Tab-separated table of C-alpha atoms in Angstrom:
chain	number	residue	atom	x	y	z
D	2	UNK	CA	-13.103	-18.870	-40.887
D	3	UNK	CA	-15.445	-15.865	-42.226
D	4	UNK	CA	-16.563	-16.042	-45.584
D	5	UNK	CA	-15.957	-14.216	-48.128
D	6	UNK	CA	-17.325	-13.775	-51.619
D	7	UNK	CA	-14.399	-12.924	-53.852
D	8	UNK	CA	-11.353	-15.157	-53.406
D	9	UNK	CA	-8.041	-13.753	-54.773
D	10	UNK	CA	-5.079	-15.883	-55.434
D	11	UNK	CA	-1.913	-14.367	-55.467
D	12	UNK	CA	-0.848	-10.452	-53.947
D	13	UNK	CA	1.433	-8.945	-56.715
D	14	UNK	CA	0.179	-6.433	-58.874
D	15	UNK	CA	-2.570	-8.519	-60.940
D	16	UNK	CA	-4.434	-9.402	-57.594
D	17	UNK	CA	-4.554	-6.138	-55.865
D	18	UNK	CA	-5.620	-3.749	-58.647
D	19	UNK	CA	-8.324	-6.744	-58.832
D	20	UNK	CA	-8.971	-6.856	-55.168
D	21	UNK	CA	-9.371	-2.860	-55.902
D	22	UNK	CA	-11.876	-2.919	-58.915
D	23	UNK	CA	-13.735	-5.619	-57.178
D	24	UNK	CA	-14.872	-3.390	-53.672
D	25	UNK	CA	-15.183	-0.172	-56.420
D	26	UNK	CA	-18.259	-2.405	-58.301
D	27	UNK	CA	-19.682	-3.105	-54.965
D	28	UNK	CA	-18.182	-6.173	-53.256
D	29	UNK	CA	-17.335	-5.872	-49.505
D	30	UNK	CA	-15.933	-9.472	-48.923
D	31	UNK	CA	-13.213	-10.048	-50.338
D	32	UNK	CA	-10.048	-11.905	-49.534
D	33	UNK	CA	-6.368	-11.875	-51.289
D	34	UNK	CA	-4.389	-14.835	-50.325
D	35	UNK	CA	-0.437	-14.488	-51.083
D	36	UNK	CA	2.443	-16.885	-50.396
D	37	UNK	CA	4.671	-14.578	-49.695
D	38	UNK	CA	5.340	-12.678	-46.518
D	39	UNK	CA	4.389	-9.351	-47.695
D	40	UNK	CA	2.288	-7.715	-50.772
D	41	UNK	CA	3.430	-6.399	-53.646
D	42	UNK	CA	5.165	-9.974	-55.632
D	43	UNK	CA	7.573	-9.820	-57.820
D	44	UNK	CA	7.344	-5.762	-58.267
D	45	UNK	CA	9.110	-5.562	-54.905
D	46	UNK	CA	12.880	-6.690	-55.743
D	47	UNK	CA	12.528	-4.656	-59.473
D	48	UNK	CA	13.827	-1.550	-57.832
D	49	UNK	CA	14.572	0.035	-61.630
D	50	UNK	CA	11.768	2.395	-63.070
D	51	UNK	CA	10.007	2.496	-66.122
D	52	UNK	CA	6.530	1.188	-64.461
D	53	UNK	CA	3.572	2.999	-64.058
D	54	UNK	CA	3.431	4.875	-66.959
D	55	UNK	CA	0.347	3.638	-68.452
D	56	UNK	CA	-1.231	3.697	-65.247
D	57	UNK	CA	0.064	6.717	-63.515
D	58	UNK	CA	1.186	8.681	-65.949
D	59	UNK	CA	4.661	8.850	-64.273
D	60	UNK	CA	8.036	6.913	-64.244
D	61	UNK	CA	8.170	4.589	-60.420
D	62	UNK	CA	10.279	1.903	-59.757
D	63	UNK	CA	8.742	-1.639	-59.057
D	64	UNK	CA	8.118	-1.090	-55.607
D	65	UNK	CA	6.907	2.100	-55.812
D	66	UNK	CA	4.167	0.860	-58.252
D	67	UNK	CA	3.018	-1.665	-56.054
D	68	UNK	CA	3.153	0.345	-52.880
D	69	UNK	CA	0.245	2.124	-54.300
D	70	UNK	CA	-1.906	-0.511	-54.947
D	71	UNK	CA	-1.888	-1.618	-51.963
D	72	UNK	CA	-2.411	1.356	-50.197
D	73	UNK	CA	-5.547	1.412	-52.077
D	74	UNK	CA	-6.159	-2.140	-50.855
D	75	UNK	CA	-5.725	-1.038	-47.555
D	76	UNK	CA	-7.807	2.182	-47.561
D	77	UNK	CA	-10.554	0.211	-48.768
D	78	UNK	CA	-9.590	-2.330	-45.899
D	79	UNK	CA	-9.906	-5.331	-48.146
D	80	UNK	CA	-8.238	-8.644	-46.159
D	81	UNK	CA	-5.532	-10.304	-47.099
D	82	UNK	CA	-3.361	-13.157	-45.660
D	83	UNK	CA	0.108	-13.650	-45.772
D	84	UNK	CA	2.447	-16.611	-45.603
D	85	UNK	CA	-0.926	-18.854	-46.764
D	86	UNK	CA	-0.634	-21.675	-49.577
D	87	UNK	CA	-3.668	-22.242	-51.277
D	88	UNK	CA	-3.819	-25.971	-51.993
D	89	UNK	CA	-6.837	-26.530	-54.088
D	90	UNK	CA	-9.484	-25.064	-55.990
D	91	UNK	CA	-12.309	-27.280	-56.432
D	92	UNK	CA	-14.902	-27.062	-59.071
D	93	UNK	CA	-17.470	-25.305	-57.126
D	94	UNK	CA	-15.175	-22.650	-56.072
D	95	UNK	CA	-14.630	-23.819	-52.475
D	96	UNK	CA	-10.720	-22.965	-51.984
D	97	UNK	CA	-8.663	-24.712	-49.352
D	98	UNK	CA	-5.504	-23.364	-48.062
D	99	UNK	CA	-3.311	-23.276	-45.453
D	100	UNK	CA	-0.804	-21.094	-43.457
D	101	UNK	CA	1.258	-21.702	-39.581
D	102	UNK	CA	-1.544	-19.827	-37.555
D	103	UNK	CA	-4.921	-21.088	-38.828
D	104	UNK	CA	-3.696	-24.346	-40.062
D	105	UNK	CA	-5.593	-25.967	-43.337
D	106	UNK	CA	-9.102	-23.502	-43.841
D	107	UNK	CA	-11.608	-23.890	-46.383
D	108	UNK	CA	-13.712	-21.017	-47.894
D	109	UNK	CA	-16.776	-21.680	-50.062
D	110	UNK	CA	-16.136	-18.289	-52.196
D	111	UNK	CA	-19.093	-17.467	-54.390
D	112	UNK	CA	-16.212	-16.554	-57.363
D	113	UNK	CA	-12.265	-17.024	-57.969
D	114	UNK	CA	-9.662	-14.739	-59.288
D	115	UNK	CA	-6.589	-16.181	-60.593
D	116	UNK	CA	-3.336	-14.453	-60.129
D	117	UNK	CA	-0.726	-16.624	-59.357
D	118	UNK	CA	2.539	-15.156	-61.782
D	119	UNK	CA	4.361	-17.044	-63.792
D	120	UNK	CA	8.173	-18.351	-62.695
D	121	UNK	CA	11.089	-19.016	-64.349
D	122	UNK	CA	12.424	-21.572	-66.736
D	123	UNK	CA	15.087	-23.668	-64.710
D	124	UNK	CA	18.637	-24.763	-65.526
D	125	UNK	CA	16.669	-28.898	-65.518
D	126	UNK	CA	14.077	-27.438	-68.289
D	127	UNK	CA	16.976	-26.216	-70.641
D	128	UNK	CA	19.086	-29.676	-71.171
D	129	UNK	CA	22.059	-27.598	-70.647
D	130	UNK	CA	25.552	-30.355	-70.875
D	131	UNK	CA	27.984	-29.878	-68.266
D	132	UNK	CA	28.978	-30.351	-64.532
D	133	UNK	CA	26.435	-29.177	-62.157
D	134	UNK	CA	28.612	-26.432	-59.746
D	135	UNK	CA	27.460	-23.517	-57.596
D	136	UNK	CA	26.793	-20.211	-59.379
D	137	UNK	CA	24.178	-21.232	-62.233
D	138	UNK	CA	21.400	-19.351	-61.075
D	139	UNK	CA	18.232	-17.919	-62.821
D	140	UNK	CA	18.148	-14.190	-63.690
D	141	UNK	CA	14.847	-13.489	-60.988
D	142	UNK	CA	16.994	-15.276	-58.353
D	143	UNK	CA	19.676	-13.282	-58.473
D	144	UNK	CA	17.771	-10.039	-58.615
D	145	UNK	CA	16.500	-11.134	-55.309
D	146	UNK	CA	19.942	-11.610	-53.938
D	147	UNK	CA	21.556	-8.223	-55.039
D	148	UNK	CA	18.179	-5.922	-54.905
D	149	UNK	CA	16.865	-7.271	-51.448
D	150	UNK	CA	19.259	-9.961	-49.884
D	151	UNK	CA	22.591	-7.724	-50.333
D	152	UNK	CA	24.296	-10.374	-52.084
D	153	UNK	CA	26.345	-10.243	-55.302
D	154	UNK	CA	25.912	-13.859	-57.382
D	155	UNK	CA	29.359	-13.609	-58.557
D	156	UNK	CA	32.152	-11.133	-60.297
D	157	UNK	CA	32.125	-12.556	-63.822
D	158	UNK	CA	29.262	-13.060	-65.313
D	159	UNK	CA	27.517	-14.772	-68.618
D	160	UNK	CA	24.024	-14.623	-69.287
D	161	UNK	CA	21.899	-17.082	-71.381
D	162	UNK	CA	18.607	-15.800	-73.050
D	163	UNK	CA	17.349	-12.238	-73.371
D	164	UNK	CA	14.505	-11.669	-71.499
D	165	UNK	CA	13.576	-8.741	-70.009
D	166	UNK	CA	14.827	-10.098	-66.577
D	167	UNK	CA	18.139	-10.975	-68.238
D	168	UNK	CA	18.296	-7.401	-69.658
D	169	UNK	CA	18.140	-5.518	-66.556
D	170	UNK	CA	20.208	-7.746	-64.760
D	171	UNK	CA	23.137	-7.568	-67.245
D	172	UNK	CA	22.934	-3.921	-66.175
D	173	UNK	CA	22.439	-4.270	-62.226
D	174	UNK	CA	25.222	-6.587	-61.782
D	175	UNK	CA	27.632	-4.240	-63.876
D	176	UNK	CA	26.544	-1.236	-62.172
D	177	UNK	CA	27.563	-3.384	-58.653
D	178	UNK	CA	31.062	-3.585	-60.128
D	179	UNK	CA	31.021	-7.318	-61.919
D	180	UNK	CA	32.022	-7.898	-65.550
D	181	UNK	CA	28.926	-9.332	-67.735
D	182	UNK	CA	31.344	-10.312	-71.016
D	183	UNK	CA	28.318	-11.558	-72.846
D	184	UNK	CA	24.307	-12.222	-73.212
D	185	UNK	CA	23.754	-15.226	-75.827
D	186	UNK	CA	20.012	-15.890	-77.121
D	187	UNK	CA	19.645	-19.146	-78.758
D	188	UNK	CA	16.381	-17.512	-80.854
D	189	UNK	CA	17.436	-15.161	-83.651
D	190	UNK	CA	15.859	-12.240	-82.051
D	191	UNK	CA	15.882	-10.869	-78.258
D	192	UNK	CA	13.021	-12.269	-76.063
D	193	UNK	CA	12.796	-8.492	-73.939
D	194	UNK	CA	12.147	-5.170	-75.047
D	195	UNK	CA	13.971	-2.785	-77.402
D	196	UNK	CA	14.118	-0.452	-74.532
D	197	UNK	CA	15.711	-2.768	-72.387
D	198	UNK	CA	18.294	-4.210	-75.183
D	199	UNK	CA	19.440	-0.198	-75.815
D	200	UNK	CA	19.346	0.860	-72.146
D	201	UNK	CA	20.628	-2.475	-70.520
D	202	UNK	CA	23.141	-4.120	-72.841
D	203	UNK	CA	23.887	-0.865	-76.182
D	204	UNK	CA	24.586	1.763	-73.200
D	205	UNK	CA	27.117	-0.527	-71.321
D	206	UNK	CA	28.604	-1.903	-74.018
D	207	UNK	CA	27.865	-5.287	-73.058
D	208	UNK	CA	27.314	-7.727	-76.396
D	209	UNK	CA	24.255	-9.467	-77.759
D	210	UNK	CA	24.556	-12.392	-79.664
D	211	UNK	CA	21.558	-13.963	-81.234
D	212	UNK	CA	21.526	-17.624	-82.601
D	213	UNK	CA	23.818	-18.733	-79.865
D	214	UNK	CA	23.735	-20.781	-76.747
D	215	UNK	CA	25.520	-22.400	-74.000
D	216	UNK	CA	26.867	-26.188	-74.535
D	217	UNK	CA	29.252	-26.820	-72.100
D	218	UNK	CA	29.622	-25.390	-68.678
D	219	UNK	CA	32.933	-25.753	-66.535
D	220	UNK	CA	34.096	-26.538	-63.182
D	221	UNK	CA	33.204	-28.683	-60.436
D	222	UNK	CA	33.086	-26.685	-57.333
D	223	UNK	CA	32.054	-23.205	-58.906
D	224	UNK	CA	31.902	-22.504	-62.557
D	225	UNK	CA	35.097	-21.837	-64.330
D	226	UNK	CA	33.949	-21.108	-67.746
D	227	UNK	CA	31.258	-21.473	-70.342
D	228	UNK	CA	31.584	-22.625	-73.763
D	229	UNK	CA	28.997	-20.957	-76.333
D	230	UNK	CA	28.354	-21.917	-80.275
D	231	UNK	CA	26.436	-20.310	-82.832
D	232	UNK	CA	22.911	-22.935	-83.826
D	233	UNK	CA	21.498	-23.119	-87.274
D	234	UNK	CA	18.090	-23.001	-88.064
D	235	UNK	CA	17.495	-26.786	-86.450
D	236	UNK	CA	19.075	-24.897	-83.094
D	237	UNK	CA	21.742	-26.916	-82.879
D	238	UNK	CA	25.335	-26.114	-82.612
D	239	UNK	CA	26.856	-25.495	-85.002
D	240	UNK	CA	30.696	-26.926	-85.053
D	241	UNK	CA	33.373	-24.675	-85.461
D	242	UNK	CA	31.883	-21.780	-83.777
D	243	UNK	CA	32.665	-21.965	-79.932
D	244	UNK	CA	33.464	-19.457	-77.687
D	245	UNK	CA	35.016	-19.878	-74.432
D	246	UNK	CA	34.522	-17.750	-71.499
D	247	UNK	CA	36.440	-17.245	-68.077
D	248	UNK	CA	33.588	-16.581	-65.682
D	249	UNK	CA	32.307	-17.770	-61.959
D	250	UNK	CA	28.689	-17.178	-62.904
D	251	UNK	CA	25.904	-18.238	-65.444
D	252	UNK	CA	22.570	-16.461	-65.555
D	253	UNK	CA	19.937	-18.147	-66.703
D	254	UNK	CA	16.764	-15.945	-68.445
D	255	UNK	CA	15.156	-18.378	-70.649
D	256	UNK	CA	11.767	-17.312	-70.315
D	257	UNK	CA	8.671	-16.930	-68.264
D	258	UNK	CA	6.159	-19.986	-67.277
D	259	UNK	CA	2.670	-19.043	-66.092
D	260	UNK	CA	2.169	-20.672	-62.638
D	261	UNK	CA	-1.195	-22.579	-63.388
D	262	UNK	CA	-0.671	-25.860	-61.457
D	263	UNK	CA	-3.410	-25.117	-59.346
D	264	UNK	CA	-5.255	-24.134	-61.766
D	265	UNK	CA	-4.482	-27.396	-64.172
D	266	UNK	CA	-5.525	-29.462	-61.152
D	267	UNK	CA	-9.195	-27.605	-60.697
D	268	UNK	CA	-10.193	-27.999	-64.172
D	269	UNK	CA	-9.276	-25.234	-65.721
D	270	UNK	CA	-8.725	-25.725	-69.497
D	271	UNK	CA	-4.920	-24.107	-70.469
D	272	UNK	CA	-3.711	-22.817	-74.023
D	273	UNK	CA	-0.924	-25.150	-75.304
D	274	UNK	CA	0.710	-21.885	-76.295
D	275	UNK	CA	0.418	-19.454	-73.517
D	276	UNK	CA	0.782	-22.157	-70.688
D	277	UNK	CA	-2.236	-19.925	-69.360
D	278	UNK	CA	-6.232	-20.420	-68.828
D	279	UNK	CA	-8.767	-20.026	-72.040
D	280	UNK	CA	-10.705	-17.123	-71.299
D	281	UNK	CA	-13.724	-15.028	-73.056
D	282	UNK	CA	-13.831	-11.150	-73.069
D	283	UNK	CA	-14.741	-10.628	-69.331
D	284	UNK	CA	-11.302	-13.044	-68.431
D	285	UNK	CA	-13.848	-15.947	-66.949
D	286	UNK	CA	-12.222	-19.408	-67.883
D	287	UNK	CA	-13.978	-22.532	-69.088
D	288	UNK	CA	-15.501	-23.057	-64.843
D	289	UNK	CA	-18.742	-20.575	-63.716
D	290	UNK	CA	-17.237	-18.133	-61.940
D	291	UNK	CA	-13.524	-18.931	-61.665
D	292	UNK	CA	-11.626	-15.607	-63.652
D	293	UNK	CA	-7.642	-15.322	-64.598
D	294	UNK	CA	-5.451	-12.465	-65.418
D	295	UNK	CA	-1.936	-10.799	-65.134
D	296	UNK	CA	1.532	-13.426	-66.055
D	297	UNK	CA	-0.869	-16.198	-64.942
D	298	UNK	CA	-2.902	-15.948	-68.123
D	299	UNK	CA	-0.156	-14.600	-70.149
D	300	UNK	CA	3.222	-13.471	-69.743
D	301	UNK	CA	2.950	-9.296	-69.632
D	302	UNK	CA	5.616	-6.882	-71.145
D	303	UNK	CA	4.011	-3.917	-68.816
D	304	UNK	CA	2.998	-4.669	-65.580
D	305	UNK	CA	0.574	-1.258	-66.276
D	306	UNK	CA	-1.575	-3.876	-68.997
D	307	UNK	CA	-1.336	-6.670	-65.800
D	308	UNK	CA	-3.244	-3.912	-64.098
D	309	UNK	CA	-5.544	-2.924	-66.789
D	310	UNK	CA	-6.389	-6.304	-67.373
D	311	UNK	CA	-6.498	-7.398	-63.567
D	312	UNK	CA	-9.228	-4.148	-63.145
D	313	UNK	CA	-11.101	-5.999	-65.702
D	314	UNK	CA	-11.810	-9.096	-64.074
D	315	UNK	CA	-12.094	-7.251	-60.859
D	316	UNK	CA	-14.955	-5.469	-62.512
D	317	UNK	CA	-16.226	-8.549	-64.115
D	318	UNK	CA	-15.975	-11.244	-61.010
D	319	UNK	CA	-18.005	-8.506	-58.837
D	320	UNK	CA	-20.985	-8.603	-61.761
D	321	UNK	CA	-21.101	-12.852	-61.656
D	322	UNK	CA	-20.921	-12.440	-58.155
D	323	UNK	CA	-24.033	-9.687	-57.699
D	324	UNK	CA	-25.986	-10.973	-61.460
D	325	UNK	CA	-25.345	-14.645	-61.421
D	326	UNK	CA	-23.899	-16.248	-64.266
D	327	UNK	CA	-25.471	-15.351	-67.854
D	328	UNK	CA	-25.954	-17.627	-70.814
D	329	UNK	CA	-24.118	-16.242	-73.657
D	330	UNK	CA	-26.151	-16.541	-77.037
D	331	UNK	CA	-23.418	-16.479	-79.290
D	332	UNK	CA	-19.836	-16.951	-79.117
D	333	UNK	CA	-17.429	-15.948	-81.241
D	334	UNK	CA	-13.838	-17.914	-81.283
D	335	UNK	CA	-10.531	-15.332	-82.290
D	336	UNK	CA	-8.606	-17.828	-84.825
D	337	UNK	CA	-4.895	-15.824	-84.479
D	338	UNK	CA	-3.025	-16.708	-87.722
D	339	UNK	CA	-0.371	-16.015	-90.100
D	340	UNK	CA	1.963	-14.950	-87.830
D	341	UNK	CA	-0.433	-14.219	-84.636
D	342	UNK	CA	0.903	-16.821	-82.322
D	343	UNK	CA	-2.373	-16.715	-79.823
D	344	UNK	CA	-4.916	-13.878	-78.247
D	345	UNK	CA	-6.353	-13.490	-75.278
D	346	UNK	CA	-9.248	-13.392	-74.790
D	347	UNK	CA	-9.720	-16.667	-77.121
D	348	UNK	CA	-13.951	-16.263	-77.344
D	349	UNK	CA	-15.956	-13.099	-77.229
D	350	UNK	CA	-19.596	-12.709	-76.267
D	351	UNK	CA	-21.381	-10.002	-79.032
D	352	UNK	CA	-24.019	-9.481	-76.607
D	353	UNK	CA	-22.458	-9.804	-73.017
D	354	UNK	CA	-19.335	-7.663	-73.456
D	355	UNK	CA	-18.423	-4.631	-72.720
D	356	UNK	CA	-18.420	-1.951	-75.067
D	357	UNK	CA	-14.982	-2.236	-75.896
D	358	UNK	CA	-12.707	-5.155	-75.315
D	359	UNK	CA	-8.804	-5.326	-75.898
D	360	UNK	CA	-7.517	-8.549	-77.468
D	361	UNK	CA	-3.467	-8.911	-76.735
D	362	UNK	CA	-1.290	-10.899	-78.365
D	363	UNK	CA	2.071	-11.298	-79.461
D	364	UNK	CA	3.968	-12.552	-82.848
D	365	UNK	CA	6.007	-15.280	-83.594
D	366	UNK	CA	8.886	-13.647	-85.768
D	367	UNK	CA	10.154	-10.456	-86.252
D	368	UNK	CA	8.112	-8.520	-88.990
D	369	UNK	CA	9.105	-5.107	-90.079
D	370	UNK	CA	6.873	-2.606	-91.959
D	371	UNK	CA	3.976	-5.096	-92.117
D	372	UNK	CA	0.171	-4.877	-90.923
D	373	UNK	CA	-2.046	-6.254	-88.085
D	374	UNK	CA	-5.287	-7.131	-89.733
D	375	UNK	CA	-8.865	-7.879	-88.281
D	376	UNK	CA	-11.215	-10.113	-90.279
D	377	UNK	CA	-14.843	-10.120	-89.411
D	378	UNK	CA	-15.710	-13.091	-90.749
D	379	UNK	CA	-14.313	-12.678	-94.367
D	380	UNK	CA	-14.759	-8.970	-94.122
D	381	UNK	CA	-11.494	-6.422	-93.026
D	382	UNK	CA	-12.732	-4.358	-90.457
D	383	UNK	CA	-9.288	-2.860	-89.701
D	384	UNK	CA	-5.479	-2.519	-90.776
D	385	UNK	CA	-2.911	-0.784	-88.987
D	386	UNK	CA	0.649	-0.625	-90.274
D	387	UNK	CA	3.842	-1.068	-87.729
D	388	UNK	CA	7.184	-0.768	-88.764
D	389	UNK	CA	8.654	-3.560	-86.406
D	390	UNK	CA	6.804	-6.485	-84.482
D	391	UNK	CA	8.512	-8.755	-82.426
D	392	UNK	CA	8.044	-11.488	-79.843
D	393	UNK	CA	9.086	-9.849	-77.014
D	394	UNK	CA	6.667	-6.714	-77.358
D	395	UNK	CA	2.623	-7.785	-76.692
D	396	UNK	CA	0.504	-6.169	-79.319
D	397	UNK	CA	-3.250	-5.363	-79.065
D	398	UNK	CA	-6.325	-4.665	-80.881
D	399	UNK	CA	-9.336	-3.245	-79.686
D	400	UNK	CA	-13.079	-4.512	-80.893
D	401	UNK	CA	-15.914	-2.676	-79.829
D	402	UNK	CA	-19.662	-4.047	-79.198
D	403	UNK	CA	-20.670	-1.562	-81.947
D	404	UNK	CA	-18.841	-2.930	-84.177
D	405	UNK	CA	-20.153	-6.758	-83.646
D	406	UNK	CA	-23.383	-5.283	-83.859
D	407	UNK	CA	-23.204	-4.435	-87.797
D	408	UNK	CA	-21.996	-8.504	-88.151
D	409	UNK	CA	-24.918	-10.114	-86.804
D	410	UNK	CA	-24.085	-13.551	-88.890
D	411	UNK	CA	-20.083	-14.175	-88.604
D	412	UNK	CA	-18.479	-17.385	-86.817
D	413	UNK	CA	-15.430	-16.068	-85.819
D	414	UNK	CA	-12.823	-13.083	-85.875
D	415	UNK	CA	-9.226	-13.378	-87.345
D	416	UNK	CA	-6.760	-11.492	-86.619
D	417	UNK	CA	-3.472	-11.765	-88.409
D	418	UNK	CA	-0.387	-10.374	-89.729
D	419	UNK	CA	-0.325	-9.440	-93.761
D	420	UNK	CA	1.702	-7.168	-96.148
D	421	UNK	CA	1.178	-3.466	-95.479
């Protein structure tokens, strides 16, 4: 097996525009290893638009965006292999994986880039009651079987949770002719976009309700119906409320779960909250040389700030790789409070970073007409008003080197949310 410098894990949008930024900042051996048969991940079966506008400055669907990444891959003839599991990453970087035609391989790479996705919270991670019959499936799987497979799930349809997944399939499988009678979000706000709630559920008429979920599911064979309640502030149901529904088919988009079991395994430290690595500004985690970004280090709204962020440590794995590793002199930790749930990145560098670095985040409530403020130490160095924040929408702020510079003396940054 050749060796290669770079080592990519995962070939959906995060790794390639990585694979990409890496060979622009002058590494020529690089490999992308993905699971799957072909390129592209999870982009590939979202055959809706609204991607690439950020990053293209035009409207493509999922497959279109990732067609052109890796057409950029290929021009730059960066190697990837297909249908190849990588089993471990060790300490020291040496990844071992294996596929049907070279059996189990090992590759000493000189740096890692983790970009793995997340997956989907299943029906055994939800403590749903009820039989267990055919046509429960998750909201990713059956966008699979209608966009690429040429299947439809079923004819009537209820969906639990409102993530963006959930969203868009509430519209695809009424546009194929079934009858979604109802999304139910056990959280008192929506988990997806407000795009995707007007466009997906308002234009179809298709109803919303918040502060509800599913407690008993029916049949034996196939579903028959689902029984939903309205939950109080403890979550639980709340007696009295029930609704019953006729239906053959339960969706289930309950949110997103960053895929970091290899990662967990090689020593890479994870945020309780996130599910993702701890990174500093240049996306390295806690191990020399080992770098994470896209839904693997946080779940994305946009797949254009999965590329943004993927470029990044593209651009910043290719400098460890040709610099070495450099000994940062001080480190700054971003405490997210008061209504900041987490950021990433978690530590910043003032001296190693770049001259501008954007820390994303997202909230833990809905908040209308309040403020995202950043503390430099005890001092404000900036307030910007929004009229709504909510969970399912990532926010950012950007902090330049410049800045930093005028703070010589602070421990740490805050960034939180406060009264406008």
């Amino acid at each position: 097996m050749k060796n290669y410098d770079l080592v990519i894990v995962g070939g959906g949008p995060a790794g390639l525009a990585a694979a990409v930024a890496a060979r622009d900042n002058g590494i020529q051996d690089i490999l992308i290893i993905e699971r799957d048969h072909e390129l592209g991940g999870i982009l590939n079966q979202c055959i809706h638009n609204g991607f690439g506008l950020h990053t293209f400055k035009e409207e493509l669907t999922g497959p279109e965006y990732a067609s052109r990444f890796i057409e950029q891959v290929k021009e730059r003839n960066i190697d990837y292999k297909l249908n190849t599991m990588v089993m471990d990453i060790a300490p020291d970087k040496t990844v071992t994986a294996m596929n049907s035609e070279d059996g189990m391989f090992v590759i000493p790479a000189k740096a890692v880039i983790l970009a793995m996705g997340c997956r989907e919270r299943s029906r055994g991670a939800l403590n749903i009651p009820g039989y267990r019959p055919a046509g429960i499936f998750s909201a990713g799987t059956a966008q699979r079987l209608v966009n690429m497979e040429g299947y439809m799930p079923g004819r009537k349809v209820v969906i639990l949770g409102s993530g963006d997944i959930g969203l868009i399939m509430a519209r695809r499988m009424t546009l194929e002719g079934a009858e979604v009678q109802v999304v139910a979000e056990l959280m008192p706000y929506s988990g997806g976009l407000k795009r995707n709630i007007v466009q997906c559920l308002d234009d179809f008429g298709i109803p919303l309700k918040l502060s509800h979920t599913v407690i008993d599911i029916e049949g034996k064979e196939r579903v028959e119906g689902i029984t939903i309640a309205e939950v109080g502030p403890d979550r639980k149901p709340i007696p009295g409320t029930e609704i019953h529904y006729e239906c053959d088919t339960l969706l289930l988009s309950c949110g997103l779960i960053p895929e970091n079991e290899l990662s967990s395994n090689s020593g890479v430290e994870l945020s309780p909250i996130t599910s993702g690595p701890i990174v500093n500004d240049s996306l390295e985690t806690n191990i020399d040389g080992v770098f994470a970004c896209g839904n693997v280090l946080h779940v994305h709204d946009l797949v254009d700030f999965v590329s943004q962020e993927a470029t990044n440590a593209g651009k910043n794995a290719a400098k460890y790789i040709l610099e070495g590793k450099k000994e940062a002199k001080k480190t700054l930790e971003i405490l997210p409070v008061d209504g900041v749930r987490y950021t990433v990145p978690k530590y910043i560098r003032p001296e190693e970073m770049d001259e501008t670095v954007t820390v994303r985040f997202r909230v833990g409530d809905v908040y209308k007409n309040k403020a995202i403020a950043t503390y430099f130490g005890d001092t404000q160095i900036s307030k910007r008003k929004k009229q709504v924040m909510a969970p399912g929408e990532m926010e950012q702020v950007v902090i330049t080197k410049k800045q930093l510079a005028e703070y010589p003396d602070i421990e740490n940054i805050t960034i939180k949310i406060e009264e406008a």
